[in-house]
Coordinates of N, CA and C in Angstrom, one line a residue:
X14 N 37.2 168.6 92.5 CA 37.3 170.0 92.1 C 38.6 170.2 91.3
X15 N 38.6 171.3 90.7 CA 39.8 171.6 89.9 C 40.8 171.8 90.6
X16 N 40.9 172.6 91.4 CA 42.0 172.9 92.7 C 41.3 172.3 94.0
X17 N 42.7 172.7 94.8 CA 42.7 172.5 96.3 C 43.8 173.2 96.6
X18 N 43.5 174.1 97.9 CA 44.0 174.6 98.9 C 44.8 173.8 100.0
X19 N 46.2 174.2 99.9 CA 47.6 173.6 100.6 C 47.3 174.7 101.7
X20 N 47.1 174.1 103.1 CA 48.0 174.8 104.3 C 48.9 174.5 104.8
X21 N 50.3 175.6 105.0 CA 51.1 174.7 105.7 C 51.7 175.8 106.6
X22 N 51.6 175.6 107.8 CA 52.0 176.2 109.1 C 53.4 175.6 109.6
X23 N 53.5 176.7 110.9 CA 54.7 176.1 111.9 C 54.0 176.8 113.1
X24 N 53.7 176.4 114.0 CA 53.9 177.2 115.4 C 55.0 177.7 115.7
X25 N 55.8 176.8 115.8 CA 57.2 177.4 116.6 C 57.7 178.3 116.3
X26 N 57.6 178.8 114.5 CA 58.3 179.8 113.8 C 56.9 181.0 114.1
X27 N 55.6 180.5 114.3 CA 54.4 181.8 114.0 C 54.2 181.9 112.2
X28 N 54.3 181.0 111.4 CA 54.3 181.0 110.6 C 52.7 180.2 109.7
X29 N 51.7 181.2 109.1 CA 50.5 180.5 108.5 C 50.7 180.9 107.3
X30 N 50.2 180.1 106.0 CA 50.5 180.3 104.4 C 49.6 179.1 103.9
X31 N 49.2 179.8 102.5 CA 48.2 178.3 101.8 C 48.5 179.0 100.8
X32 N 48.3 177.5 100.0 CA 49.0 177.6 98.0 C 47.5 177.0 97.6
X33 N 47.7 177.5 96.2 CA 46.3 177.0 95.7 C 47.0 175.6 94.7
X34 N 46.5 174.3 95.1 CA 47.0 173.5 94.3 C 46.0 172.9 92.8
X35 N 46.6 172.8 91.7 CA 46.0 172.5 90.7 C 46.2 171.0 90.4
X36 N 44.8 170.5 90.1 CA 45.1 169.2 89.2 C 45.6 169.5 88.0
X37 N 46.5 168.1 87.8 CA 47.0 168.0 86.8 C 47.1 166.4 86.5
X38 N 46.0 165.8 87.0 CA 45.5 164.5 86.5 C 44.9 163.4 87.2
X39 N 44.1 162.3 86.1 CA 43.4 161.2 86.9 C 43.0 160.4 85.9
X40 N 42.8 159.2 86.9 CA 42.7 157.9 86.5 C 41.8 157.1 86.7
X41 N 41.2 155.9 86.2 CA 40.1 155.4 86.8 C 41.3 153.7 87.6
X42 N 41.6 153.8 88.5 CA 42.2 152.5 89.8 C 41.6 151.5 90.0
X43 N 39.7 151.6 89.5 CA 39.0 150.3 90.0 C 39.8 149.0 90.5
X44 N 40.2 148.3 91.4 CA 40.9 147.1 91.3 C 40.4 146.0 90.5
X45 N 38.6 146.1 90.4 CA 38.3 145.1 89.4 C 37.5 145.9 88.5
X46 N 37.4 144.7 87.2 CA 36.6 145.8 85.9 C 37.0 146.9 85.4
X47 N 38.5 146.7 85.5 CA 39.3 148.4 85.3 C 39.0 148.5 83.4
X48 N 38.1 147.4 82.8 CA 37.5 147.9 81.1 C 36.7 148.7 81.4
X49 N 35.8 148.9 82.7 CA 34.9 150.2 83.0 C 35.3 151.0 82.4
X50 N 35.1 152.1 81.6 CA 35.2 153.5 80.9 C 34.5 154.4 82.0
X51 N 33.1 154.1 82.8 CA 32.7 155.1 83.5 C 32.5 154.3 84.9
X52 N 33.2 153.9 85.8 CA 32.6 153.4 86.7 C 31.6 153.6 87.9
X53 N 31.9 154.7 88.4 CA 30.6 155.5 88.8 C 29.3 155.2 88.5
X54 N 29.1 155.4 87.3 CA 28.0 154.8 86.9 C 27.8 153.4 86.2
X55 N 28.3 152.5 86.9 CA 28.1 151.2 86.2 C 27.4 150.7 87.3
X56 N 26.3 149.9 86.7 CA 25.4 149.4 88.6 C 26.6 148.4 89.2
X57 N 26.4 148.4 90.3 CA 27.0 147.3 91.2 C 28.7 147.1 91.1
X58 N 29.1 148.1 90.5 CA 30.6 148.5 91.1 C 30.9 149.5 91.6
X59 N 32.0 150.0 92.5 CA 32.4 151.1 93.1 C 33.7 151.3 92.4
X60 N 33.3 152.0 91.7 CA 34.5 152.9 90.8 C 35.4 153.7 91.8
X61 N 36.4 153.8 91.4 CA 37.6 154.1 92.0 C 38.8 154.9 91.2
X62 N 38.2 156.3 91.5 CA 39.6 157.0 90.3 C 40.7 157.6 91.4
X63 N 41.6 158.3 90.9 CA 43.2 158.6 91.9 C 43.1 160.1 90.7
X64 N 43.0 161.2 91.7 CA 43.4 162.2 91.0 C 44.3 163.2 91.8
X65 N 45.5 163.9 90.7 CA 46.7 164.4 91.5 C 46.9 165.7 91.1
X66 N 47.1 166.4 92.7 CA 47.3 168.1 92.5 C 48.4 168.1 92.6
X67 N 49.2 169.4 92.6 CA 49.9 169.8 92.2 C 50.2 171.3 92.6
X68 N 51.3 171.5 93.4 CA 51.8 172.9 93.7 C 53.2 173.1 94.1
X69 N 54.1 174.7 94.0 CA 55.5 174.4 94.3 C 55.3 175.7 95.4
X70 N 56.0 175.3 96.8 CA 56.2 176.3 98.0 C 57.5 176.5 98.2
X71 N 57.9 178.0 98.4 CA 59.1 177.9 99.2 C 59.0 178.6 100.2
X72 N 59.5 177.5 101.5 CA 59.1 177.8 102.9 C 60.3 178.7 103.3
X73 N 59.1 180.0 103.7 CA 59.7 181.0 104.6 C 60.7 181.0 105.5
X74 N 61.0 179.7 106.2 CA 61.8 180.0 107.6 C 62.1 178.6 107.7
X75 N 63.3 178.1 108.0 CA 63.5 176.7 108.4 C 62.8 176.4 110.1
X76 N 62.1 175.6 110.0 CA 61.1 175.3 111.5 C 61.2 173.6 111.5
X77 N 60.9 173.5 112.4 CA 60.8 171.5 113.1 C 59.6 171.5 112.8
X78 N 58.6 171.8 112.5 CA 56.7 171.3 112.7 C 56.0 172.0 111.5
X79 N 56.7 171.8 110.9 CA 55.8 172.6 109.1 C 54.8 171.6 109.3
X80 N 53.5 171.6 109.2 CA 52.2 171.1 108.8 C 51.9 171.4 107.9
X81 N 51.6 170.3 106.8 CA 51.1 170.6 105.4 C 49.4 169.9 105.2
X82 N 48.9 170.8 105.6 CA 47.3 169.8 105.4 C 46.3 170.1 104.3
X83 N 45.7 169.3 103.8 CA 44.4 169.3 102.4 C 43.4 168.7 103.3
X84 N 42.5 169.5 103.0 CA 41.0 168.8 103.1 C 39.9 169.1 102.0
X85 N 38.8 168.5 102.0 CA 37.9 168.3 101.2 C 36.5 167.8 102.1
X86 N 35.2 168.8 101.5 CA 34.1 168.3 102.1 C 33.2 167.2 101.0
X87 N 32.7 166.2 101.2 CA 32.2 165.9 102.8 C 32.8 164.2 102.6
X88 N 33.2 163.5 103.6 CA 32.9 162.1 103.8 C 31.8 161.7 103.6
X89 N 31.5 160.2 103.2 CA 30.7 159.5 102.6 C 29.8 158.8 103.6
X90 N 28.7 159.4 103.1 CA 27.4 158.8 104.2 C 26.9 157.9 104.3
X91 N 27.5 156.5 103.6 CA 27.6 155.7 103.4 C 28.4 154.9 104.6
X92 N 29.4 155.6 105.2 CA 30.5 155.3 106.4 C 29.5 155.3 107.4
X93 N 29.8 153.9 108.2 CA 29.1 153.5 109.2 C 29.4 153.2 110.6
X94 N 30.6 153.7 110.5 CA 31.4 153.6 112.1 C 32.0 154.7 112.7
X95 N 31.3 156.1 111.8 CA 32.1 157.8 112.5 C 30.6 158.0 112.7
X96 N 30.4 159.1 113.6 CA 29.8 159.6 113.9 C 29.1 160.7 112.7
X97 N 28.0 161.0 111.9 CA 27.6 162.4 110.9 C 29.0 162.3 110.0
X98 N 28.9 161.3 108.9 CA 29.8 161.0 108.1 C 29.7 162.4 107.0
X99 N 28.7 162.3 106.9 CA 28.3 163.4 105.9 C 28.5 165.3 106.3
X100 N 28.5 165.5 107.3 CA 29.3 166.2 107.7 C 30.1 166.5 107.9
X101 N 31.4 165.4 108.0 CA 32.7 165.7 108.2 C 33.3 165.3 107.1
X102 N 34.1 166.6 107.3 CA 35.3 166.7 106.2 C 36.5 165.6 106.2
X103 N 37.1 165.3 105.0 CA 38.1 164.3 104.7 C 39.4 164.9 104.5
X104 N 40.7 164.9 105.7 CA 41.8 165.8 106.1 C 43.0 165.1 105.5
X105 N 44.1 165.0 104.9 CA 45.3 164.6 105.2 C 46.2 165.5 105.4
X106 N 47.5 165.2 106.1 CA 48.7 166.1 106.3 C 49.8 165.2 106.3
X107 N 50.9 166.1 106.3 CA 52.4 165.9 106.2 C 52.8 166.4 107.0
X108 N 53.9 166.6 107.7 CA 54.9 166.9 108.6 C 56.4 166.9 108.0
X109 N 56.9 168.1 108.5 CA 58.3 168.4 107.8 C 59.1 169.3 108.7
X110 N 60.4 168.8 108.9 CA 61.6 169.1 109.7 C 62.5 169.7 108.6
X111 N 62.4 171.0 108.6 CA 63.6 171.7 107.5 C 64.9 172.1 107.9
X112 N 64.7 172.1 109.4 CA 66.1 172.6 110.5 C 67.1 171.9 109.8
X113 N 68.8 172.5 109.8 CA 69.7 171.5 109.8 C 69.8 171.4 108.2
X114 N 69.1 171.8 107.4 CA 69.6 171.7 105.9 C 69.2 170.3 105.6
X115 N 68.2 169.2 106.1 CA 67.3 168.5 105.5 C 66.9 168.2 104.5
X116 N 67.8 167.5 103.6 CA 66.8 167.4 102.4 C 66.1 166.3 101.7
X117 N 65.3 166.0 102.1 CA 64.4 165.1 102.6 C 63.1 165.2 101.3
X118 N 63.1 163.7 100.8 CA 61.8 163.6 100.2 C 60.9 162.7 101.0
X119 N 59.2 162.7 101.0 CA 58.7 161.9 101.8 C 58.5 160.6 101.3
X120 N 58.1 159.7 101.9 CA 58.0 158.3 101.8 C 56.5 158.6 100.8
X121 N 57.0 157.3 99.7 CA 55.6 157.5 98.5 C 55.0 156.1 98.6
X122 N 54.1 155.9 98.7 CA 53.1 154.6 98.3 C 52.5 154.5 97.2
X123 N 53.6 153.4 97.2 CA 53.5 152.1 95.8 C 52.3 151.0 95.5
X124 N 51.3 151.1 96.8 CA 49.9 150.5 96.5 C 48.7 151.3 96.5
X125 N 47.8 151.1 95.5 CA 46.5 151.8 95.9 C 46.0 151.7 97.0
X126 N 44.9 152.1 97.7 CA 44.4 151.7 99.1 C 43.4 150.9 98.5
X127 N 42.9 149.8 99.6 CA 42.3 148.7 99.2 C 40.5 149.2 99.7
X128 N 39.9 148.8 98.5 CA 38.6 149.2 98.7 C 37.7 148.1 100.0
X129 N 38.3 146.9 99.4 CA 37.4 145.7 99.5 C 37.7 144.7 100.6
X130 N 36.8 144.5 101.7 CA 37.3 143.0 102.7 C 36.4 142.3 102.5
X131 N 36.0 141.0 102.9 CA 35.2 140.4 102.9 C 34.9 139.6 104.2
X132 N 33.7 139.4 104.3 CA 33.3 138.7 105.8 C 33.8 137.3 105.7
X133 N 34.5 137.9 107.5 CA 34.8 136.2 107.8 C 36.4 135.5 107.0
X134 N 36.8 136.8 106.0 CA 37.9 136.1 105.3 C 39.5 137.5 105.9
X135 N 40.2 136.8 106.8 CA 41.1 137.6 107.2 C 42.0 137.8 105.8
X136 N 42.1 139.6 105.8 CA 42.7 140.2 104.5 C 43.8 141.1 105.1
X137 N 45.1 140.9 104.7 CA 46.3 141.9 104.5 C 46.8 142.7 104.1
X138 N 47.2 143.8 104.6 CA 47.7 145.1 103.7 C 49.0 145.5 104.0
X139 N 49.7 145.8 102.9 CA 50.6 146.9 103.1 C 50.6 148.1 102.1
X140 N 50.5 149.7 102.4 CA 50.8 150.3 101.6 C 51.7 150.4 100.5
X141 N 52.9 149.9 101.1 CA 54.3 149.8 100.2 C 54.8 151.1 100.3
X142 N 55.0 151.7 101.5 CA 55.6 152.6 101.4 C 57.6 153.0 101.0
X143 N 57.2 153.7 100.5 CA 59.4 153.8 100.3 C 59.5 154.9 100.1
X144 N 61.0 154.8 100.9 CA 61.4 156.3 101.1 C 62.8 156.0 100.1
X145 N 62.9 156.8 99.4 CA 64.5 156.9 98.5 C 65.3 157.6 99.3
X146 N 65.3 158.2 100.8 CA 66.6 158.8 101.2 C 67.5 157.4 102.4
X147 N 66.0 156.9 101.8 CA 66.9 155.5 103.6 C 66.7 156.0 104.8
X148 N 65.5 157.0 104.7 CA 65.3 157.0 106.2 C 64.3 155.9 106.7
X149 N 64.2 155.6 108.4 CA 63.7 154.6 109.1 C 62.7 155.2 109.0
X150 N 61.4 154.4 108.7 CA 59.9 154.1 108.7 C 59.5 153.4 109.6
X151 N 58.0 154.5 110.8 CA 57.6 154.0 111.6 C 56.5 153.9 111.4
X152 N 55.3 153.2 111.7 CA 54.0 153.0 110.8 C 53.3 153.1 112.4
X153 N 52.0 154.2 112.3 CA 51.0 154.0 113.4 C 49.7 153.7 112.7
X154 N 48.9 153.3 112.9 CA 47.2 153.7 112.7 C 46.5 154.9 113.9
X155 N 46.2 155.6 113.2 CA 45.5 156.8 113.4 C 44.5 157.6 113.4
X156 N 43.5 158.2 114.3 CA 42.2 158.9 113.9 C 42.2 159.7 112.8
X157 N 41.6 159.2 111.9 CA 41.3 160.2 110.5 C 40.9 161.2 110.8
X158 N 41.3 162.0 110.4 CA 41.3 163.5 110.4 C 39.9 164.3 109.9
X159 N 39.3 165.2 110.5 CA 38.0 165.7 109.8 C 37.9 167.4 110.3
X160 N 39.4 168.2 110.0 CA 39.8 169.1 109.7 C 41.2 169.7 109.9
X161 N 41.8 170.8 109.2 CA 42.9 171.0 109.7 C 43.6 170.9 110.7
X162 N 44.8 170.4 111.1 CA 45.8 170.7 112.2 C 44.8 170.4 113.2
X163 N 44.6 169.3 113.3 CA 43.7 168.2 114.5 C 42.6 167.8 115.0
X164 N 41.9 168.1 114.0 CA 40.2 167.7 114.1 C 40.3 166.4 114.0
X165 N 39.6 165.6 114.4 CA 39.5 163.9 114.1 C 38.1 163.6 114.1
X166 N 37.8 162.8 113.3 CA 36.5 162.0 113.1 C 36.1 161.6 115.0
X167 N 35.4 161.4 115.2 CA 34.5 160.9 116.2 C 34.0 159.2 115.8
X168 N 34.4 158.0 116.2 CA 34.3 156.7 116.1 C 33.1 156.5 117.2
X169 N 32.3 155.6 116.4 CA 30.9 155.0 117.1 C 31.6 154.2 118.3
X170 N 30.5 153.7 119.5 CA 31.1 152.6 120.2 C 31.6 151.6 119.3
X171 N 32.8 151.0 120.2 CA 33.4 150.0 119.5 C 34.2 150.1 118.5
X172 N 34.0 151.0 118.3 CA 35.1 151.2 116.8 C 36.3 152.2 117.4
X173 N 37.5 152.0 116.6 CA 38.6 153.0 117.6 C 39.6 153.0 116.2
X174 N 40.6 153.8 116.0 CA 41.7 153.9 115.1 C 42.2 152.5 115.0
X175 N 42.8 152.0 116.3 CA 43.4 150.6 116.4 C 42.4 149.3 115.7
X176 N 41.2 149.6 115.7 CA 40.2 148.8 115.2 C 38.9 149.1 114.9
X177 N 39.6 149.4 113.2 CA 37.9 149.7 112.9 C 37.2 149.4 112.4
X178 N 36.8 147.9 112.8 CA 36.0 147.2 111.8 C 35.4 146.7 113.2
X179 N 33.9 145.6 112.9 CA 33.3 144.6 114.0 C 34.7 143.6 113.2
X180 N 35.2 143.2 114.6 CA 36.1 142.0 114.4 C 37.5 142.5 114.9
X181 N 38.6 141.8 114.3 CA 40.0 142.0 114.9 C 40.6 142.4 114.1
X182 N 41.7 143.8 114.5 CA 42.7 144.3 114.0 C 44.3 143.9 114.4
X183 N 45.1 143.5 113.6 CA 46.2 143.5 114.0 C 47.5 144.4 113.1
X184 N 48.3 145.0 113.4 CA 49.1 145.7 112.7 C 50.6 145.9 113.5
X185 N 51.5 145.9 112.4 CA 52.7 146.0 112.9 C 53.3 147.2 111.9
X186 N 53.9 148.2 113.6 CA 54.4 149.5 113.1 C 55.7 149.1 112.6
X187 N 56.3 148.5 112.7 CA 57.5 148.2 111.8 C 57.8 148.1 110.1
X188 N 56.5 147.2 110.3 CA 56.7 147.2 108.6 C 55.3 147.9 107.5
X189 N 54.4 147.9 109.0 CA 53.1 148.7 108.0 C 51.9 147.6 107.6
X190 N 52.3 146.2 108.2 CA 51.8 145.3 108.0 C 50.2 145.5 108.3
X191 N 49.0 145.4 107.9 CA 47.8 145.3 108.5 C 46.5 144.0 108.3
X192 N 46.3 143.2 109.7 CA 45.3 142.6 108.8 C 44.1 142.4 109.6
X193 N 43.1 142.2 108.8 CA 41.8 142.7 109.3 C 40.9 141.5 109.4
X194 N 40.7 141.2 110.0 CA 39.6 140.1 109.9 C 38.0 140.6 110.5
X195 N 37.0 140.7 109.6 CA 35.8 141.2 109.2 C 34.7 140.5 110.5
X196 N 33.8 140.3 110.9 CA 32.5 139.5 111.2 C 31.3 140.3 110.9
X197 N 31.6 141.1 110.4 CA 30.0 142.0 109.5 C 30.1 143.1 108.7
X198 N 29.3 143.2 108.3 CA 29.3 144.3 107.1 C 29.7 145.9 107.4
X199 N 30.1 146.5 107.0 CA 30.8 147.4 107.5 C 31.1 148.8 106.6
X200 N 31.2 150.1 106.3 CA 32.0 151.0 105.5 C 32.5 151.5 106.4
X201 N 33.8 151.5 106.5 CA 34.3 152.1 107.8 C 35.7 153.1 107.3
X202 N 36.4 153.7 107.7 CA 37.9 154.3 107.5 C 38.6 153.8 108.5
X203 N 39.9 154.6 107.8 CA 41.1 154.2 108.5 C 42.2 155.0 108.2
X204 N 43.0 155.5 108.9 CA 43.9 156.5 108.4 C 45.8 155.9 109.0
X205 N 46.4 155.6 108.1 CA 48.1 155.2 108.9 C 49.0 156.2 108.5
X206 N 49.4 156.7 109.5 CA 50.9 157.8 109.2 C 52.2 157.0 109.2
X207 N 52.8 157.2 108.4 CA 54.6 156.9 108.5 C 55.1 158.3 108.6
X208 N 56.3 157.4 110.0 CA 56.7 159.1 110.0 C 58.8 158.5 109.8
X209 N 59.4 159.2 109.5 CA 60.2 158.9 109.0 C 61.6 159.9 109.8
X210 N 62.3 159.1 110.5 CA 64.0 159.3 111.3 C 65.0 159.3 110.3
X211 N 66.1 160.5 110.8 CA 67.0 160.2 110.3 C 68.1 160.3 111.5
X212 N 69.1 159.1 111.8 CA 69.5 159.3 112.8 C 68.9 159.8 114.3
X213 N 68.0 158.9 114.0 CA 66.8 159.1 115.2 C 66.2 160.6 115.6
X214 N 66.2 160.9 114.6 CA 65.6 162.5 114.4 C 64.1 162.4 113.7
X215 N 63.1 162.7 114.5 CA 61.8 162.8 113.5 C 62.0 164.1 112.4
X216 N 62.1 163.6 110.6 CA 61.8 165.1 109.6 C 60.7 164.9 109.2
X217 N 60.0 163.9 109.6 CA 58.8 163.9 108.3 C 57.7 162.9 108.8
X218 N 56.5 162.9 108.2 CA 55.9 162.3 108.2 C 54.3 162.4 107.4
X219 N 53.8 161.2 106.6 CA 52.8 161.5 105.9 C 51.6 160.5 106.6
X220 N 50.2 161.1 106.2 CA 49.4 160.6 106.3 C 48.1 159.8 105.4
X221 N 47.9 158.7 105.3 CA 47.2 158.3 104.1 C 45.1 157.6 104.9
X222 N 44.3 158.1 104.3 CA 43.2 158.0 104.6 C 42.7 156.9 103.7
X223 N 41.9 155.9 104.1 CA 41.0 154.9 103.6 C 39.9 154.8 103.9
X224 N 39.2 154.7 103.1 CA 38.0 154.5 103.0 C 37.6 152.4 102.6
X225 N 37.2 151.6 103.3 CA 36.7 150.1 103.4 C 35.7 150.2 103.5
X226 N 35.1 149.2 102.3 CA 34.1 148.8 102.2 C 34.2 147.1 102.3
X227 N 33.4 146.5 103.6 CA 32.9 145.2 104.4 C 32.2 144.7 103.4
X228 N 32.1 143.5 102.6 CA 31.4 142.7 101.5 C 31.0 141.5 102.5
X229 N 30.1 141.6 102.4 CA 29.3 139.9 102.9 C 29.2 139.1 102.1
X230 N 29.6 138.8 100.6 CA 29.8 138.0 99.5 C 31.1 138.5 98.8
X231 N 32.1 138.1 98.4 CA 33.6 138.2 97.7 C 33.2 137.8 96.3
X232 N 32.2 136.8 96.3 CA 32.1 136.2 95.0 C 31.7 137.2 94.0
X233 N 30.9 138.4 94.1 CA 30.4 139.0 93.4 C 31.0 140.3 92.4
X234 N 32.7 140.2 93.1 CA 33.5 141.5 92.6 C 35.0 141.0 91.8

């Protein structure tokens, strides 16, 4: 859509407000076949564009728990390990500590999210997250979100945030490290927050959603 709607709250202050954000651009990211001009519609690829809103707030009140959340309807019904994919909405949020004269930018990610695993072939990720103030980065994996300020997707048996694929999850909150090793086919998500200390103070933290798609042939992309 052209816009999107920023909320960003505080409990502690009693504070509710939403910005209307505008795009102001996009790309097509395919990781392969990026000569595609339309990939969406090319048979037998999943096109992959990155498009960026855009808005400026100035927050009311210095507070410890600003929530800054976007969402968009619907998740993809194609996703085979939440419960009524098609139903639920696709959330992210931020967190922000303004107390104390903070001036804090959040940690940005320097990799696209990865569309593609393949069966049987253990694959590794890092977002690449970096923070330019030098604050300490702590990395969780997390229930994706499927509405404002706490709604979470609902995960089939067997499937859980720590592991959501059939097969083994391993991740390390230190560095963000993730690797997945597949045993069937699968579209599943995945959501990791970094949340970022200064002087062992939580000011921030962001949230990034993924969407994986489980390939039972590698050869073909």
């Amino acid at each position: 859509p052209p816009t999107f709607m920023l909320d960003y709250n505080s409990n502690s202050c009693g504070s509710n407000n939403s910005s209307t954000m505008n795009q102001v651009s996009f790309q097509n990211i395919t990781p392969v076949c990026v000569s595609i001009s339309d990939p969406c519609n090319a048979p037998g690829v999943v096109g992959i564009e990155e498009y960026i809103y855009q808005t400026t707030i100035t927050l009311p009140n210095n507070c410890p728990d600003w929530i800054l959340s976007v969402c968009i309807c619907c998740r993809n019904n194609a996703i085979s390990t939440i419960n009524g994919p098609g139903g639920q909405d696709l959330c992210v949020e931020a967190q922000l500590n303004n107390t104390n004269n903070y001036n804090n930018s959040s940690p940005v990610f320097t990799e696209y999210p990865t569309p593609y695993i393949c069966v049987n072939q253990q694959f590794c990720y890092n977002n690449g997250a970096v923070d330019i103030d030098g604050d300490s980065l702590v990395y969780s994996l997390v229930t994706p979100m499927s509405s404002a300020f706490g709604g979470t997707v609902n995960y089939l048996g067997g499937y859980s945030a720590s592991n959501p694929v059939t097969g083994t999850t391993t991740f390390d909150p230190s560095t963000g490290d993730l690797c997945i090793l597949a045993t069937a086919i699968d579209v599943t998500v995945l959501a990791m927050k970094v949340s970022e200390y200064r002087n062992g103070v939580l000011i921030g933290s962001v949230i990034r959603d993924i969407q994986v798609i489980i390939l039972n042939n590698c050869s073909t992309v």
